[in-house]
mmCIF file with all atom_site columns, C-alpha atoms in Angstrom:
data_model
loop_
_atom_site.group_PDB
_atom_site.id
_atom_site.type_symbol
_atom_site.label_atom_id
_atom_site.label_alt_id
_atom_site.label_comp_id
_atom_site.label_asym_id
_atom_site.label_entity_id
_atom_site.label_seq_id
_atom_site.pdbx_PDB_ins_code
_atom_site.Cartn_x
_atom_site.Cartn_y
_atom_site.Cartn_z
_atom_site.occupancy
_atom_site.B_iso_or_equiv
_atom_site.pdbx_formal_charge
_atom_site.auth_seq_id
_atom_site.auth_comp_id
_atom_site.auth_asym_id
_atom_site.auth_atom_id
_atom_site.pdbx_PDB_model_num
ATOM 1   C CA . UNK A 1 1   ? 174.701 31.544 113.908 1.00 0.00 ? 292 UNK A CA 1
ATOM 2   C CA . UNK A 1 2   ? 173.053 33.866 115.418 1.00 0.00 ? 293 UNK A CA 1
ATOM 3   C CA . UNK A 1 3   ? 169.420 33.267 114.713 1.00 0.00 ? 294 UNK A CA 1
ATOM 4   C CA . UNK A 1 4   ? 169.940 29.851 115.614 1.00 0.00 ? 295 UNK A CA 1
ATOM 5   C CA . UNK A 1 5   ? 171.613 30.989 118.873 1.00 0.00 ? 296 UNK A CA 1
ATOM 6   C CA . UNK A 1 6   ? 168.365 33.742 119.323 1.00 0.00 ? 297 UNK A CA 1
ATOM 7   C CA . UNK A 1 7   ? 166.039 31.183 118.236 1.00 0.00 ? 298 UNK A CA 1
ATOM 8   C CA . UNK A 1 8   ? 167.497 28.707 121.088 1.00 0.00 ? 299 UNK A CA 1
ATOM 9   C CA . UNK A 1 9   ? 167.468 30.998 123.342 1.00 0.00 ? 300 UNK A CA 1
ATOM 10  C CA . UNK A 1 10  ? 163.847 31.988 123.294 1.00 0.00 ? 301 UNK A CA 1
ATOM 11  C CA . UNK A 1 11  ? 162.867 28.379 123.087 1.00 0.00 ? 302 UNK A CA 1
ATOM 12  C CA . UNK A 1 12  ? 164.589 27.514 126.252 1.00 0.00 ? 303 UNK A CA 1
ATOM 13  C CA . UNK A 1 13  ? 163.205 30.386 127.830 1.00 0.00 ? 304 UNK A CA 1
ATOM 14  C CA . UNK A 1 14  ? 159.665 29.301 126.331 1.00 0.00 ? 305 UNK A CA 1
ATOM 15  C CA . UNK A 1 15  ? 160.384 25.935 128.306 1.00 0.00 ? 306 UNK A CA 1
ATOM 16  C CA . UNK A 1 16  ? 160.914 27.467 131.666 1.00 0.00 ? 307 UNK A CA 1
ATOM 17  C CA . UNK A 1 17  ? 157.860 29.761 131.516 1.00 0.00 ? 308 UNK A CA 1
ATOM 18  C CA . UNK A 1 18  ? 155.738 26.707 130.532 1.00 0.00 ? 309 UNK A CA 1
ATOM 19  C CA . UNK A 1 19  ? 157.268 24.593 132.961 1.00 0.00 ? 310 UNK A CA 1
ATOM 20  C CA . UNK A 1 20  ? 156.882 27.245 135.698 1.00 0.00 ? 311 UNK A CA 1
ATOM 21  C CA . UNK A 1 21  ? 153.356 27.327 135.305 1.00 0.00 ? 312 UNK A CA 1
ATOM 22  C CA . UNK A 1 22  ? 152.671 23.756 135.500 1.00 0.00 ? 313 UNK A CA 1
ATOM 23  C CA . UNK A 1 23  ? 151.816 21.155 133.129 1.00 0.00 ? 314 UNK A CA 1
ATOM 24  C CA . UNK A 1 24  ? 148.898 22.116 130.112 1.00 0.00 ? 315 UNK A CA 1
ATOM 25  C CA . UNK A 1 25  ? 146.012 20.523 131.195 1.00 0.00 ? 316 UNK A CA 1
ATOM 26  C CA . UNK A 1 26  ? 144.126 18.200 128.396 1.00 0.00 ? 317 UNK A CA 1
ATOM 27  C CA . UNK A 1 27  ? 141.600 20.161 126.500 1.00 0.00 ? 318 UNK A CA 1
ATOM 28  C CA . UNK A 1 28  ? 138.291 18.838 127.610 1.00 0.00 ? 319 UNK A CA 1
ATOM 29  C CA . UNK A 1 29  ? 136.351 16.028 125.444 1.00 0.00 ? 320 UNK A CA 1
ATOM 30  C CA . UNK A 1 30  ? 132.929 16.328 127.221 1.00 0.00 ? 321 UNK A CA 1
ATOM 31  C CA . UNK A 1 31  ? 130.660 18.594 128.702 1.00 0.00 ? 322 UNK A CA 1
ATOM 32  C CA . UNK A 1 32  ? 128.483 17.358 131.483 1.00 0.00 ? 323 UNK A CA 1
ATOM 33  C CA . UNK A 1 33  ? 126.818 20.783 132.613 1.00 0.00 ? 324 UNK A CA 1
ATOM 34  C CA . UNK A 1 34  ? 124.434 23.579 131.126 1.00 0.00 ? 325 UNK A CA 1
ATOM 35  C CA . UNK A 1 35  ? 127.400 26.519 130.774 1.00 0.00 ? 326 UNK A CA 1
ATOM 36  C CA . UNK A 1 36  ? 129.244 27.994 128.015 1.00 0.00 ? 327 UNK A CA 1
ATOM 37  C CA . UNK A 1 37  ? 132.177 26.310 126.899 1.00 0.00 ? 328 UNK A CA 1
ATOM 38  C CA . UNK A 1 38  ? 134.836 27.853 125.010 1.00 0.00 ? 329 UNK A CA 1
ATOM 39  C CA . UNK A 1 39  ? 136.772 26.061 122.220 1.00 0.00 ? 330 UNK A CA 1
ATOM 40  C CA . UNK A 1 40  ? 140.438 25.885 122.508 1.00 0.00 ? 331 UNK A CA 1
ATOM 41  C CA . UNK A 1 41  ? 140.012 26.247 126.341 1.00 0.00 ? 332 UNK A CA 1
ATOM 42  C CA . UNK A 1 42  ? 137.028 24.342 127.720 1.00 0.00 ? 333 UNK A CA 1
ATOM 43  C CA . UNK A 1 43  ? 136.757 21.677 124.952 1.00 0.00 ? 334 UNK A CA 1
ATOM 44  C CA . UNK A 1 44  ? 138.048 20.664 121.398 1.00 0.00 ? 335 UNK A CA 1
ATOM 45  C CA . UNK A 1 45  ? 136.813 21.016 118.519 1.00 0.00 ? 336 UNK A CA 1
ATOM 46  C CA . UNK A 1 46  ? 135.354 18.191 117.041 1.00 0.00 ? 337 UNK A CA 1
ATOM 47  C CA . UNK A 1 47  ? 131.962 16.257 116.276 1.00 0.00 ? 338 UNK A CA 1
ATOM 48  C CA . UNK A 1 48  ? 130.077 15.671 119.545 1.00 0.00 ? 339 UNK A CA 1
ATOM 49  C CA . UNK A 1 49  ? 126.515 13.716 120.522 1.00 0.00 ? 340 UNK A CA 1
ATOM 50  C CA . UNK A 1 50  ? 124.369 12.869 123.191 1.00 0.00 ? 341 UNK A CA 1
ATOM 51  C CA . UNK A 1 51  ? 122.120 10.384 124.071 1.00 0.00 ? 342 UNK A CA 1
ATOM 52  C CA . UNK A 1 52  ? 120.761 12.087 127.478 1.00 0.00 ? 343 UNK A CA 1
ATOM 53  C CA . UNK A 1 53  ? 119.201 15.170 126.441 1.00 0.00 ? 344 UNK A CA 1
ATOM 54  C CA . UNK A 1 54  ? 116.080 16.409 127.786 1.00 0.00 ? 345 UNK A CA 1
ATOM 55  C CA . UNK A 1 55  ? 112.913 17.512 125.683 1.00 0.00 ? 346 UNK A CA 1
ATOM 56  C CA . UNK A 1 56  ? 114.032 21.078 126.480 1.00 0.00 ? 347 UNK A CA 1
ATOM 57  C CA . UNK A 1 57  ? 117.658 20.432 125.246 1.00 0.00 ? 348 UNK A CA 1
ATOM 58  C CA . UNK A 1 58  ? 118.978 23.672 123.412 1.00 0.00 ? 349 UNK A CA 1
ATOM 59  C CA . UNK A 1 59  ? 122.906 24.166 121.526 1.00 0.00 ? 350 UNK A CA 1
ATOM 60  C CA . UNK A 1 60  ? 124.654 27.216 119.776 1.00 0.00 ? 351 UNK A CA 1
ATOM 61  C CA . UNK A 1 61  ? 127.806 27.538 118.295 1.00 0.00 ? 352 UNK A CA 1
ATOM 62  C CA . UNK A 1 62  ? 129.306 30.914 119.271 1.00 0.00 ? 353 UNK A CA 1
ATOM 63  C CA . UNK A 1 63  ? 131.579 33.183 117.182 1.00 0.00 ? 354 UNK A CA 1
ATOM 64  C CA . UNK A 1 64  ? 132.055 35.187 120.631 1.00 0.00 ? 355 UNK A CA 1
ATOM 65  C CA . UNK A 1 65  ? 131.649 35.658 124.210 1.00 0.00 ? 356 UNK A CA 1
ATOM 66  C CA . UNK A 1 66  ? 128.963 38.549 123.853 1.00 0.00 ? 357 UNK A CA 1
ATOM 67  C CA . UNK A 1 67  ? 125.579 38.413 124.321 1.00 0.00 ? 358 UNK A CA 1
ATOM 68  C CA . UNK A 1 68  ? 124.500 38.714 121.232 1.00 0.00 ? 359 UNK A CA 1
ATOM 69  C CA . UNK A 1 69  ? 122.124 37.475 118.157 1.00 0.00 ? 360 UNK A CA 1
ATOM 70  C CA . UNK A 1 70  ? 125.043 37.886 115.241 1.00 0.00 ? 361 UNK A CA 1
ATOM 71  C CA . UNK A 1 71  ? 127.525 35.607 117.559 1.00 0.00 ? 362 UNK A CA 1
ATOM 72  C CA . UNK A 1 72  ? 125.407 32.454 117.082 1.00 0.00 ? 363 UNK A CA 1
ATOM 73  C CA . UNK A 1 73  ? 126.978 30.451 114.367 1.00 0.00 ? 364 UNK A CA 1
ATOM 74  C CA . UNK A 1 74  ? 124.127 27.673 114.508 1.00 0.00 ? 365 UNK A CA 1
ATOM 75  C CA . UNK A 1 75  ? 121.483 26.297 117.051 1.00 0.00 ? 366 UNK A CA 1
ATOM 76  C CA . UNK A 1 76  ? 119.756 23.108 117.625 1.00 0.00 ? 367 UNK A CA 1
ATOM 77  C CA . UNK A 1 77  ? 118.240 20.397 119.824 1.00 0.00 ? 368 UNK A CA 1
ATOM 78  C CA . UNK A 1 78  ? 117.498 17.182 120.668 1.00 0.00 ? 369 UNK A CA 1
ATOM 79  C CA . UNK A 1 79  ? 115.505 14.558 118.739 1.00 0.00 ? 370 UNK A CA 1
ATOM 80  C CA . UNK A 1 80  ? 114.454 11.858 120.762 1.00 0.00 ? 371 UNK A CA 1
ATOM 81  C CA . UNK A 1 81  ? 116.838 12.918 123.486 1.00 0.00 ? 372 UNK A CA 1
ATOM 82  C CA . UNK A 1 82  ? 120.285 12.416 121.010 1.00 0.00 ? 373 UNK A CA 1
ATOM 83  C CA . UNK A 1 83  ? 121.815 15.349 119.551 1.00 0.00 ? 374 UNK A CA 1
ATOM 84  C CA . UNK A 1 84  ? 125.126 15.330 117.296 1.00 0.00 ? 375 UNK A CA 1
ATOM 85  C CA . UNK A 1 85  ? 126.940 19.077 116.869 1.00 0.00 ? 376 UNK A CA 1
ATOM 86  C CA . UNK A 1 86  ? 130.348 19.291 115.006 1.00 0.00 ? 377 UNK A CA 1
ATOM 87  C CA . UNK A 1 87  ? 132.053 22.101 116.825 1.00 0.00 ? 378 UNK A CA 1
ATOM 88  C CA . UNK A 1 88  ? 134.408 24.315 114.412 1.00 0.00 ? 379 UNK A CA 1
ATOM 89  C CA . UNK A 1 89  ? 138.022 25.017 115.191 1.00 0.00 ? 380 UNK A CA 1
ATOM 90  C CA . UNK A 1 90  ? 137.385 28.908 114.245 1.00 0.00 ? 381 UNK A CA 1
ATOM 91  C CA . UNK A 1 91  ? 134.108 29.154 116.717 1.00 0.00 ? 382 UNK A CA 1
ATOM 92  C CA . UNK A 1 92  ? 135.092 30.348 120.310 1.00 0.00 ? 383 UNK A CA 1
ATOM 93  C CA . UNK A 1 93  ? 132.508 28.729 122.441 1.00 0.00 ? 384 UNK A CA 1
ATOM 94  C CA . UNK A 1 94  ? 129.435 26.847 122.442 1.00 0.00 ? 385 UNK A CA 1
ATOM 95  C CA . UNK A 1 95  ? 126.103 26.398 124.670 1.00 0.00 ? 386 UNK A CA 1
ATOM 96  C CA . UNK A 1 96  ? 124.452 23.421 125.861 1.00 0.00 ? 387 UNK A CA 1
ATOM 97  C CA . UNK A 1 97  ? 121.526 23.723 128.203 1.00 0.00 ? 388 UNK A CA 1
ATOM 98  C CA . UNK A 1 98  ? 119.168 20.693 129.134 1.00 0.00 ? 389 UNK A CA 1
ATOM 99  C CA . UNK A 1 99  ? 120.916 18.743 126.851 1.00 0.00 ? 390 UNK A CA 1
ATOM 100 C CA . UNK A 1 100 ? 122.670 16.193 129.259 1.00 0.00 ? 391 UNK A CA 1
ATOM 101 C CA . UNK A 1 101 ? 126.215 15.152 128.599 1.00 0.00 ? 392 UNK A CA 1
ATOM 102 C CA . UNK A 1 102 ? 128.229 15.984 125.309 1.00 0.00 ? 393 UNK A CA 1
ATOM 103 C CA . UNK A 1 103 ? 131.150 12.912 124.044 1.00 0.00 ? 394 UNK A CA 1
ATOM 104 C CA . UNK A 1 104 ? 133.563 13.796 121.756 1.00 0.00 ? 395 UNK A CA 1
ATOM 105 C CA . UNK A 1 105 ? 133.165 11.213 118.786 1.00 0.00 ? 396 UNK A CA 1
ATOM 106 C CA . UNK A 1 106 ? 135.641 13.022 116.450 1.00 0.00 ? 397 UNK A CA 1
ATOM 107 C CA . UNK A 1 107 ? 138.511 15.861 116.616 1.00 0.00 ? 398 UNK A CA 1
ATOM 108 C CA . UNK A 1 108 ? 139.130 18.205 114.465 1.00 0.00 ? 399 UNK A CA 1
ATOM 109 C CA . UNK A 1 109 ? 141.384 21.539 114.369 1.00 0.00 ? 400 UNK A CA 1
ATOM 110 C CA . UNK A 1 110 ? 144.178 21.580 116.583 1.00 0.00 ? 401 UNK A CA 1
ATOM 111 C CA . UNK A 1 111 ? 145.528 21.791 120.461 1.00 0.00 ? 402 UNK A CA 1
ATOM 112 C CA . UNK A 1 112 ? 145.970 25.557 120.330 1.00 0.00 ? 403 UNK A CA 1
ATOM 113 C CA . UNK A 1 113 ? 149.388 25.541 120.611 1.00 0.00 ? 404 UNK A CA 1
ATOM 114 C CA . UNK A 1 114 ? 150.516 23.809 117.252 1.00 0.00 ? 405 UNK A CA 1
ATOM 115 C CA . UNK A 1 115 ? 151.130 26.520 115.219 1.00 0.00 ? 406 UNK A CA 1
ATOM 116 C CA . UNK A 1 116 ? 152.812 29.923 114.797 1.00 0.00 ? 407 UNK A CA 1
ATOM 117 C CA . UNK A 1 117 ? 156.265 31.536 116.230 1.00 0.00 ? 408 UNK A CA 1
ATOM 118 C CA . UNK A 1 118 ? 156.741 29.612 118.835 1.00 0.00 ? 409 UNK A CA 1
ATOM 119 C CA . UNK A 1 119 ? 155.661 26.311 117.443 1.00 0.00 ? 410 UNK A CA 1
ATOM 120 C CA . UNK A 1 120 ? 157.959 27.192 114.594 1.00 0.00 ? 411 UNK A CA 1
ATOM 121 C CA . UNK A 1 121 ? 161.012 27.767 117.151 1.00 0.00 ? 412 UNK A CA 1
ATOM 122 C CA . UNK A 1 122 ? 160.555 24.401 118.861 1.00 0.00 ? 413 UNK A CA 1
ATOM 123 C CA . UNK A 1 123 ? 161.257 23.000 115.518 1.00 0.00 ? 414 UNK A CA 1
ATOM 124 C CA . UNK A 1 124 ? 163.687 25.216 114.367 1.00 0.00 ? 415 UNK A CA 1
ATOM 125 C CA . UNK A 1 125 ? 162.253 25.713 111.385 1.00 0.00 ? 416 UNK A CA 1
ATOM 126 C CA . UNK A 1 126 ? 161.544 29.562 112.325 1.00 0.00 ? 417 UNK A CA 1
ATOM 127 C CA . UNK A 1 127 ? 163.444 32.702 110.405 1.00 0.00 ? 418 UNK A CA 1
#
């Protein structure tokens, strides 16, 4: 009785915090701009491709924020001004330069807030 009571507690309080802040905003699904985008945040993960890039279009999958050589996961470019990148759940960013405007075609991984305690509470299926 009392988890339950605990674990409904927190979840309403959860709620409120959430709802304080203002709606989530949608997770973005394309990337118009030369910047650093970071998964999760910016954009989804998923499998995304251009048509517009230019001949100096460059890509990189990031495993952080740092400027650094060991962060790139992968790079690429454009072929005829199309490129197709499948953007991992696990990488934290990715940049585009040159390279026009990304579409999602596919998602994969999840929303960010699907899983763990909380998730788990909302569901009551939490211990």
């Amino acid at each position: 009785m009392r988890k339950s009571l605990w674990a409904t507690g927190l979840a309403l309080a959860a709620t409120a915090v959430l709802s304080s802040t203002g709606t989530a905003s949608a997770v973005g699904t394309s990337m118009g701009t030369d910047s650093i985008f970071t998964v999760g945040t910016d954009i989804q993960a998923g499998t995304y491709t251009t048509s517009t890039a230019l001949s100096t279009c460059a890509w990189a999958r990031l495993s952080a924020l740092t400027p650094s050589a060991t962060a790139v996961l992968e790079t690429g470019g454009a072929v005829n001004g199309s490129a197709t990148v499948t953007i991992q759940s696990t990488d934290i960013a990715f940049f585009t330069t040159g390279c026009g405007t990304w579409t999602l075609q596919t998602s994969t991984g999840s929303s960010g807030l699907g899983g763990g305690l909380l998730s788990g509470l909302l569901s009551g299926s939490a211990s």
